[in-house]
PDB file of C-alpha atoms in Angstrom:
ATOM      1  CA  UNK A   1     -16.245 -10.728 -13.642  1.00 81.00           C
ATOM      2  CA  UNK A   2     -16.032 -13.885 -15.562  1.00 86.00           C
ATOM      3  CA  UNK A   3     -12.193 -14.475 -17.110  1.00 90.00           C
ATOM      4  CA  UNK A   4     -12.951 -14.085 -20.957  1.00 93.00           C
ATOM      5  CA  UNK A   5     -11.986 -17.316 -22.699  1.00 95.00           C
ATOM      6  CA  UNK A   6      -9.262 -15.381 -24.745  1.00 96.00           C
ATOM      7  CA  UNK A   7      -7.382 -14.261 -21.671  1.00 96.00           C
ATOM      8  CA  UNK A   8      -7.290 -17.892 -20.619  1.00 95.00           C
ATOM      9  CA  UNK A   9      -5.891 -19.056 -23.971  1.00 96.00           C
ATOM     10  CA  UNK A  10      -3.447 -16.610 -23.999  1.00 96.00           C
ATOM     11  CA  UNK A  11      -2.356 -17.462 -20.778  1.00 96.00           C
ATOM     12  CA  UNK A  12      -2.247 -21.377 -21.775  1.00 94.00           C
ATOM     13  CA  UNK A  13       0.024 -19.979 -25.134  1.00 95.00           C
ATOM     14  CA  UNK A  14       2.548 -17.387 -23.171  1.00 93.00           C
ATOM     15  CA  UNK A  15       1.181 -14.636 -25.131  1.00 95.00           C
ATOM     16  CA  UNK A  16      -0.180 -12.587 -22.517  1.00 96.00           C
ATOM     17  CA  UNK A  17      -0.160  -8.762 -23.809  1.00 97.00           C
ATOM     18  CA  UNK A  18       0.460  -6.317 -21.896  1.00 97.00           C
ATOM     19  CA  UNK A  19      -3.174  -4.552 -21.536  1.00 97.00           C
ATOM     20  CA  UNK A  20      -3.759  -7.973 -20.144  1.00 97.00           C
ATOM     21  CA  UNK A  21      -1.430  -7.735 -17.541  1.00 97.00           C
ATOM     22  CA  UNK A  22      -2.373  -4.448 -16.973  1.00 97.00           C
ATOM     23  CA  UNK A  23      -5.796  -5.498 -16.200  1.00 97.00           C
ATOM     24  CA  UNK A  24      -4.555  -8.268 -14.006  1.00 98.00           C
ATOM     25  CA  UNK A  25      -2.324  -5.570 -11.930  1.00 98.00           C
ATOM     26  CA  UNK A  26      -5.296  -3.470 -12.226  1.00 97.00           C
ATOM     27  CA  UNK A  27      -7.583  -5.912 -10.160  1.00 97.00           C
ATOM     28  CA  UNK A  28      -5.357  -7.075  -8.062  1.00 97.00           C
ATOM     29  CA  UNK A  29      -4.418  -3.632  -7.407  1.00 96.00           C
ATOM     30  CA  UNK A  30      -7.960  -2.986  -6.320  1.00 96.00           C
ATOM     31  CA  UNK A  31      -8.748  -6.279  -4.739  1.00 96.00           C
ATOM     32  CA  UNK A  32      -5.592  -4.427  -2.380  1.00 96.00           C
ATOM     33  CA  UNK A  33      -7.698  -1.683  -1.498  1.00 95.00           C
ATOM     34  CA  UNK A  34     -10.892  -3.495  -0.603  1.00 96.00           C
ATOM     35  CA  UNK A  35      -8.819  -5.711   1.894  1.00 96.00           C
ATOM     36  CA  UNK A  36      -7.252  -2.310   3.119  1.00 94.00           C
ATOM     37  CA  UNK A  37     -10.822  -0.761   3.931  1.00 93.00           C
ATOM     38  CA  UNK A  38     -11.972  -3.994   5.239  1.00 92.00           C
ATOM     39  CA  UNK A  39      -8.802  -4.152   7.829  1.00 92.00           C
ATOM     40  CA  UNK A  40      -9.938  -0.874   8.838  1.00 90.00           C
ATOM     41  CA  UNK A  41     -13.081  -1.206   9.710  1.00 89.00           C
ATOM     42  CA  UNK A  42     -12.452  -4.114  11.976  1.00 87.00           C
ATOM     43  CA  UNK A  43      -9.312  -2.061  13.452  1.00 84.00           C
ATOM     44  CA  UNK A  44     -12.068   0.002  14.983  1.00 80.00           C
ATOM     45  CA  UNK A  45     -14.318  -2.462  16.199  1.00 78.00           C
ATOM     46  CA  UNK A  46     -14.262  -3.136  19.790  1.00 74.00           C
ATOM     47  CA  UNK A  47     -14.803  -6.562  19.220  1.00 78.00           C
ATOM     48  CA  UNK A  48     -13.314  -9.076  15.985  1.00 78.00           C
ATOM     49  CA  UNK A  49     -13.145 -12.706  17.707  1.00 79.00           C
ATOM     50  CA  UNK A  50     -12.944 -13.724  14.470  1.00 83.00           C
ATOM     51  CA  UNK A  51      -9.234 -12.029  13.378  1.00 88.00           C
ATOM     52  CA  UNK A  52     -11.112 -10.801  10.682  1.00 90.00           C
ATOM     53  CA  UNK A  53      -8.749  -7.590  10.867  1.00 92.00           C
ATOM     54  CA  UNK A  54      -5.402 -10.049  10.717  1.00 93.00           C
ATOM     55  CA  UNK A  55      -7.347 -11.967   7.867  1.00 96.00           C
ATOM     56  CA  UNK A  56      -8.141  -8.907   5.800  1.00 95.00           C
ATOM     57  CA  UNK A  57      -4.559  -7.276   6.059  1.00 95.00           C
ATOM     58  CA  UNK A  58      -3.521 -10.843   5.019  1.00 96.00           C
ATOM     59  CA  UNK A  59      -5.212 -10.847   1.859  1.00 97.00           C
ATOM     60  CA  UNK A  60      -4.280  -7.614   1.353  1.00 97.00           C
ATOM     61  CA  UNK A  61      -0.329  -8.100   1.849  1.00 97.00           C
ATOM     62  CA  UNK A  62      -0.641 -10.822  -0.284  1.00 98.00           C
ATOM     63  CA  UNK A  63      -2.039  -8.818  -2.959  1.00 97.00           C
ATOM     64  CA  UNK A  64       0.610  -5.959  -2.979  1.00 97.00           C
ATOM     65  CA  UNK A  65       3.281  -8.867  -3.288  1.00 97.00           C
ATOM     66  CA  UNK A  66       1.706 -10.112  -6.181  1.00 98.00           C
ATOM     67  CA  UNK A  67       1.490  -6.541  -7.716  1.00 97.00           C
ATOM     68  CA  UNK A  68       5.060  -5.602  -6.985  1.00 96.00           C
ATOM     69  CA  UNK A  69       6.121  -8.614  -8.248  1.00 96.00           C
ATOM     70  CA  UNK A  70       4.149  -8.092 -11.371  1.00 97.00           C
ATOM     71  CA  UNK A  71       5.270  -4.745 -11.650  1.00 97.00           C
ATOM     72  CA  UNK A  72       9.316  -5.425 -11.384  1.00 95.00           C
ATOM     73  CA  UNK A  73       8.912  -7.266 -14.959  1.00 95.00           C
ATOM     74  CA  UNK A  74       8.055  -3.648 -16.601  1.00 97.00           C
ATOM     75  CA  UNK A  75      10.333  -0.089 -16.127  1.00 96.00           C
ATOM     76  CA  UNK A  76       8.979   2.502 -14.244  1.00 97.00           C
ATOM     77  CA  UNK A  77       8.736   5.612 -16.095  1.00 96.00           C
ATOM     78  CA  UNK A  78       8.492   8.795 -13.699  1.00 96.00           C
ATOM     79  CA  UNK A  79       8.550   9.064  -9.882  1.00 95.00           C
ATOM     80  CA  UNK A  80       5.864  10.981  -8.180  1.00 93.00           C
ATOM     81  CA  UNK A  81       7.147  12.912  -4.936  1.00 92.00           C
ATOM     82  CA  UNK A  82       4.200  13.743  -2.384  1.00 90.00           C
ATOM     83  CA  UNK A  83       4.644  15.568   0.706  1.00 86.00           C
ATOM     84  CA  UNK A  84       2.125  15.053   3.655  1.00 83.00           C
ATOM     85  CA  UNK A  85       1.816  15.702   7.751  1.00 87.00           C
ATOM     86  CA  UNK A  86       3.151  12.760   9.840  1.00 89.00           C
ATOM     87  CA  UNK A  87       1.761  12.337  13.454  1.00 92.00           C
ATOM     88  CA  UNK A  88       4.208  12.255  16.293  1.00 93.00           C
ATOM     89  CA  UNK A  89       3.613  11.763  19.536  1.00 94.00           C
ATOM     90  CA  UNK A  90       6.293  13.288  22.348  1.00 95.00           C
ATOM     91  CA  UNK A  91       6.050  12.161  25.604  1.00 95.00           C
ATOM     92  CA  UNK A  92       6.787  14.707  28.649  1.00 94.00           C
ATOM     93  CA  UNK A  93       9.621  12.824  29.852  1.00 92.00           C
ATOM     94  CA  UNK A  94      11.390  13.762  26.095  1.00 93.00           C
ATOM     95  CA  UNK A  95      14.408  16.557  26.100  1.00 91.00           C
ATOM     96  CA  UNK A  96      12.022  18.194  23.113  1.00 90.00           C
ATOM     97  CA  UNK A  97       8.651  17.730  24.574  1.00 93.00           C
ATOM     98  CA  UNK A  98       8.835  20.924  25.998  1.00 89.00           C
ATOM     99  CA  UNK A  99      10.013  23.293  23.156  1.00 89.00           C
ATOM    100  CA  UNK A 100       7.043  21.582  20.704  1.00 90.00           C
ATOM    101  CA  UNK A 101       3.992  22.275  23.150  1.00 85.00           C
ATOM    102  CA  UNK A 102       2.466  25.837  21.254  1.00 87.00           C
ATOM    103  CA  UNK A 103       2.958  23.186  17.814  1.00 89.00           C
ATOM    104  CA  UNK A 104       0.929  20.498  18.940  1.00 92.00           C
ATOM    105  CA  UNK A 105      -2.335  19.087  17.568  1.00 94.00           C
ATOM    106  CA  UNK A 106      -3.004  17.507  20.490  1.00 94.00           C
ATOM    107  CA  UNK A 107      -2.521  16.774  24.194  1.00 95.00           C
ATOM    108  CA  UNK A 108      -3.198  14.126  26.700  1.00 95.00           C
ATOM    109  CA  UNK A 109      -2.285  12.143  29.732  1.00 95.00           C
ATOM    110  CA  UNK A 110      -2.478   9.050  30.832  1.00 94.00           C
ATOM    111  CA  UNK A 111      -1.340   7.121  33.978  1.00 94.00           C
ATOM    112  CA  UNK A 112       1.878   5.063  33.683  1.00 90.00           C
ATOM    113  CA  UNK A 113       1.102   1.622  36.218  1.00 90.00           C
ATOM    114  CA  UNK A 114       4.905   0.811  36.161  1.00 89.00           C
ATOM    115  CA  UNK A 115       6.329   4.261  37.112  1.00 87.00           C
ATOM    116  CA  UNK A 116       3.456   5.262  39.095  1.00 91.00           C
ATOM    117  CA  UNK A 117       2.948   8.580  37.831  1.00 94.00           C
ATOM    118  CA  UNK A 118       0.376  10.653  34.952  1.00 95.00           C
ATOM    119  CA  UNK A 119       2.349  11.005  32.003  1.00 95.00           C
ATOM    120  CA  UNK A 120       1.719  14.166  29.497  1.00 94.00           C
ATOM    121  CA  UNK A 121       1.706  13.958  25.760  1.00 95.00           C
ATOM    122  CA  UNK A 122       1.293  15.873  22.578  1.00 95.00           C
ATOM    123  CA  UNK A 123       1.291  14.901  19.173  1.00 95.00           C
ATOM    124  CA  UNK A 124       2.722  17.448  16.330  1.00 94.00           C
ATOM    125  CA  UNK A 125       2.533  17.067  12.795  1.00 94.00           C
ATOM    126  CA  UNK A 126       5.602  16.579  10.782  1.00 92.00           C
ATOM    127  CA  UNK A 127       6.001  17.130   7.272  1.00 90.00           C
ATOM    128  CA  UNK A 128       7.531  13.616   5.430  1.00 89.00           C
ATOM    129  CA  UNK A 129       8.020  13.273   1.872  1.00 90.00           C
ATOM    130  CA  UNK A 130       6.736   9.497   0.298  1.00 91.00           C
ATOM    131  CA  UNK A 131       7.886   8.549  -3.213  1.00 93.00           C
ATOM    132  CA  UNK A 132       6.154   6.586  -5.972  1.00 94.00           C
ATOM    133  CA  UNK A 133       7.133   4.342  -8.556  1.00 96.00           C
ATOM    134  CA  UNK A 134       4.803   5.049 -11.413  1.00 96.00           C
ATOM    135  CA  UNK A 135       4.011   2.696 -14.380  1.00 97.00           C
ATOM    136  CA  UNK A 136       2.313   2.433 -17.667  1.00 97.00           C
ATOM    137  CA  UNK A 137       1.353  -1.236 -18.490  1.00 97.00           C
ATOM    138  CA  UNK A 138      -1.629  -1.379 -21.712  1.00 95.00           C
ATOM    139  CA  UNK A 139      -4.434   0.872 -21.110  1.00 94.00           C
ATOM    140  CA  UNK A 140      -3.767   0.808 -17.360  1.00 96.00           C
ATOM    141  CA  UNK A 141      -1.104   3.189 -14.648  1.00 95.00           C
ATOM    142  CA  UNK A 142       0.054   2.000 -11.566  1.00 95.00           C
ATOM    143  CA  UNK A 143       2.280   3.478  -8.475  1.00 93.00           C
ATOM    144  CA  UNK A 144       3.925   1.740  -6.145  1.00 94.00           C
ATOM    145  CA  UNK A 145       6.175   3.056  -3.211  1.00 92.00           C
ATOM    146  CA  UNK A 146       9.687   3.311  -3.117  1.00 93.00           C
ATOM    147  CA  UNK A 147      12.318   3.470   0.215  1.00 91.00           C
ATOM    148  CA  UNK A 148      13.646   7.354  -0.652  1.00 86.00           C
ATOM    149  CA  UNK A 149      16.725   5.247  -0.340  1.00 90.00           C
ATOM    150  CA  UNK A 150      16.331   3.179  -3.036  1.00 92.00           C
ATOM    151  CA  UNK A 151      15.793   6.635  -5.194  1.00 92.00           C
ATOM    152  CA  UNK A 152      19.617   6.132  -6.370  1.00 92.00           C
ATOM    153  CA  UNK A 153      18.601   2.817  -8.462  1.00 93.00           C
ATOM    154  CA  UNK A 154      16.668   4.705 -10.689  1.00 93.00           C
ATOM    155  CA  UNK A 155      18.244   8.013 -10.750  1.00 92.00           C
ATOM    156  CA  UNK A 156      17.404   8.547 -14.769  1.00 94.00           C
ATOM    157  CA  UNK A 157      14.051   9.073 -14.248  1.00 95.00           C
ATOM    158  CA  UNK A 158      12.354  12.607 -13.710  1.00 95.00           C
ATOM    159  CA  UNK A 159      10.723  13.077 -10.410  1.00 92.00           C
ATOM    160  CA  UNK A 160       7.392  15.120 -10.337  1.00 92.00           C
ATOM    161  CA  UNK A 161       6.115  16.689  -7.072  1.00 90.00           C
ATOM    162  CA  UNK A 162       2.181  15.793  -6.327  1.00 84.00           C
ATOM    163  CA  UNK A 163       0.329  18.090  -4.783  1.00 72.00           C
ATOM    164  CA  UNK A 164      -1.221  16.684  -2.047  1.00 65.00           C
ATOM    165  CA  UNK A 165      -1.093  12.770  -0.608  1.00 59.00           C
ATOM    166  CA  UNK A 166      -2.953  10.361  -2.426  1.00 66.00           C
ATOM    167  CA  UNK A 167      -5.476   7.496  -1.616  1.00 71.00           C
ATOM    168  CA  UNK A 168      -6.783   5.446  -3.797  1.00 81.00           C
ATOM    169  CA  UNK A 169      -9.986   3.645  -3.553  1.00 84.00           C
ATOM    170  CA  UNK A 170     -11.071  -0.037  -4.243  1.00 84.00           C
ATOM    171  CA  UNK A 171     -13.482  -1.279  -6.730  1.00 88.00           C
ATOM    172  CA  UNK A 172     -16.806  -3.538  -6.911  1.00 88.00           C
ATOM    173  CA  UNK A 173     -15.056  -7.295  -7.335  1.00 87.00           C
ATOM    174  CA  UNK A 174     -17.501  -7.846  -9.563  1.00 87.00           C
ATOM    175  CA  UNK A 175     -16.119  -5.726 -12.078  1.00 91.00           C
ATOM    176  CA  UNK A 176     -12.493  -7.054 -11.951  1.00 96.00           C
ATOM    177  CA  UNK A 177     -10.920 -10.158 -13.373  1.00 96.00           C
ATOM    178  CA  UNK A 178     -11.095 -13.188 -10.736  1.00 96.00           C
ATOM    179  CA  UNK A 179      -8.611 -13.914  -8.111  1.00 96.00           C
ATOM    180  CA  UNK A 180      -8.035 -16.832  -9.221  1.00 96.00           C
ATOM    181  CA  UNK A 181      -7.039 -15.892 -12.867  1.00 97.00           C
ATOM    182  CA  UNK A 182      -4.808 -13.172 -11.233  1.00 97.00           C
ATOM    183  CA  UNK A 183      -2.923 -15.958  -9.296  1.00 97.00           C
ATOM    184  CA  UNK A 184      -2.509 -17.838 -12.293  1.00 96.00           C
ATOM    185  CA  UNK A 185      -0.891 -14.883 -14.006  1.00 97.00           C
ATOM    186  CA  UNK A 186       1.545 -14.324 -11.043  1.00 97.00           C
ATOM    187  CA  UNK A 187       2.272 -17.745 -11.122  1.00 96.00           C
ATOM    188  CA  UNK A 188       3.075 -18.265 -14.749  1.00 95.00           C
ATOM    189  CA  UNK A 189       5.356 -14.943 -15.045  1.00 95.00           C
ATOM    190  CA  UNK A 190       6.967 -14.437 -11.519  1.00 93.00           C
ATOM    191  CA  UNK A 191       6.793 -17.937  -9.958  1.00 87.00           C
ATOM    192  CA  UNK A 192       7.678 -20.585 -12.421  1.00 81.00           C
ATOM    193  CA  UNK A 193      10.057 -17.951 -14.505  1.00 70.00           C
ATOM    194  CA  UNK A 194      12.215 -16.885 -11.015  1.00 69.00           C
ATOM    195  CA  UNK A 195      11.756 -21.151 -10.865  1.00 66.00           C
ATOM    196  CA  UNK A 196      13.953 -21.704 -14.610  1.00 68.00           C
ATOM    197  CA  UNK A 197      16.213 -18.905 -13.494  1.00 59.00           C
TER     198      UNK A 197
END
């Protein structure tokens, strides 16, 4: 999408409002998720001489920096609890490999070259709770995860249990504001303001 000449003069002024910002969080936000399914498609493909796998989980790192940079100018106003099953494999060489077997969601084997000998598996699922910064910024919401021990920092706010875990998908890049105009955003309110202290 084509940056509309207003955004750009705001920008040039400092008087960015904050649906603007929202909509720059917004696409970048997105732009996230496109890298993320990108990164997995070439993390299954048997062949990527190109890195194209390291490149897209680049971009896409460097987009959730910009957004949680973004997003530490503004005050979260609710965390979101959701609960979800966590792989884990157990190897049959572990004191509690044993006692999970009838639990497991699956088994395997495989031959260990160093030791010499097959080596049994399982994996169980385990339940693990994930927590969510979640923001209102203009027209747009946002969440962002937190460490569950970095809960204590913002122990005023409600928490709200989701019912199931969460993905969120990308969006046509066509449709959000440019990169480029994103980067100038980031620049102008978390570079050169962390920059003048």
């Amino acid at each position: 999408m084509k940056t509309p000449k207003k955004y750009e003069k705001m920008l040039n002024e400092n008087s960015l409002t904050d649906d603007v910002i929202g909509q720059v969080i917004f696409s970048i936000s997105k732009r996230a998720k496109n890298y993320r399914d990108k990164a997995r498609e070439y993390a299954k493909s048997r062949s990527d001489i190109y890195s194209n796998f390291e490149k897209y989980k680049s971009k896409k790192d460097d987009c959730y920096q910009m957004k949680d940079a973004l997003l530490e100018l503004y005050t979260p106003c609710i965390i979101y609890c959701s609960q979800y099953a966590k792989r884990r494999r157990i190897y049959d060489y572990q004191k509690d490999y044993h006692g999970q077997v009838e639990s497991s969601v699956y088994e395997n084997s495989y031959w260990d070259r160093e030791i010499g000998i097959e080596v049994d598996f399982i994996d169980i699922l385990v339940p693990e709770k994930v927590y969510y910064l979640y923001y209102e910024i203009g027209d747009y919401s946002f969440h962002r995860p937190i460490d569950d021990k970095k809960l204590k920092n913002y122990e005023e706010l409600p928490i709200q249990q989701l019912d199931d875990n969460f993905e969120v998908a990308g969006k046509d890049s066509h449709s959000l504001l440019s990169l480029q105009f994103c980067r100038k955003v980031y620049q102008r309110l978390c570079v050169e303001k962390k920059a003048k202290g």
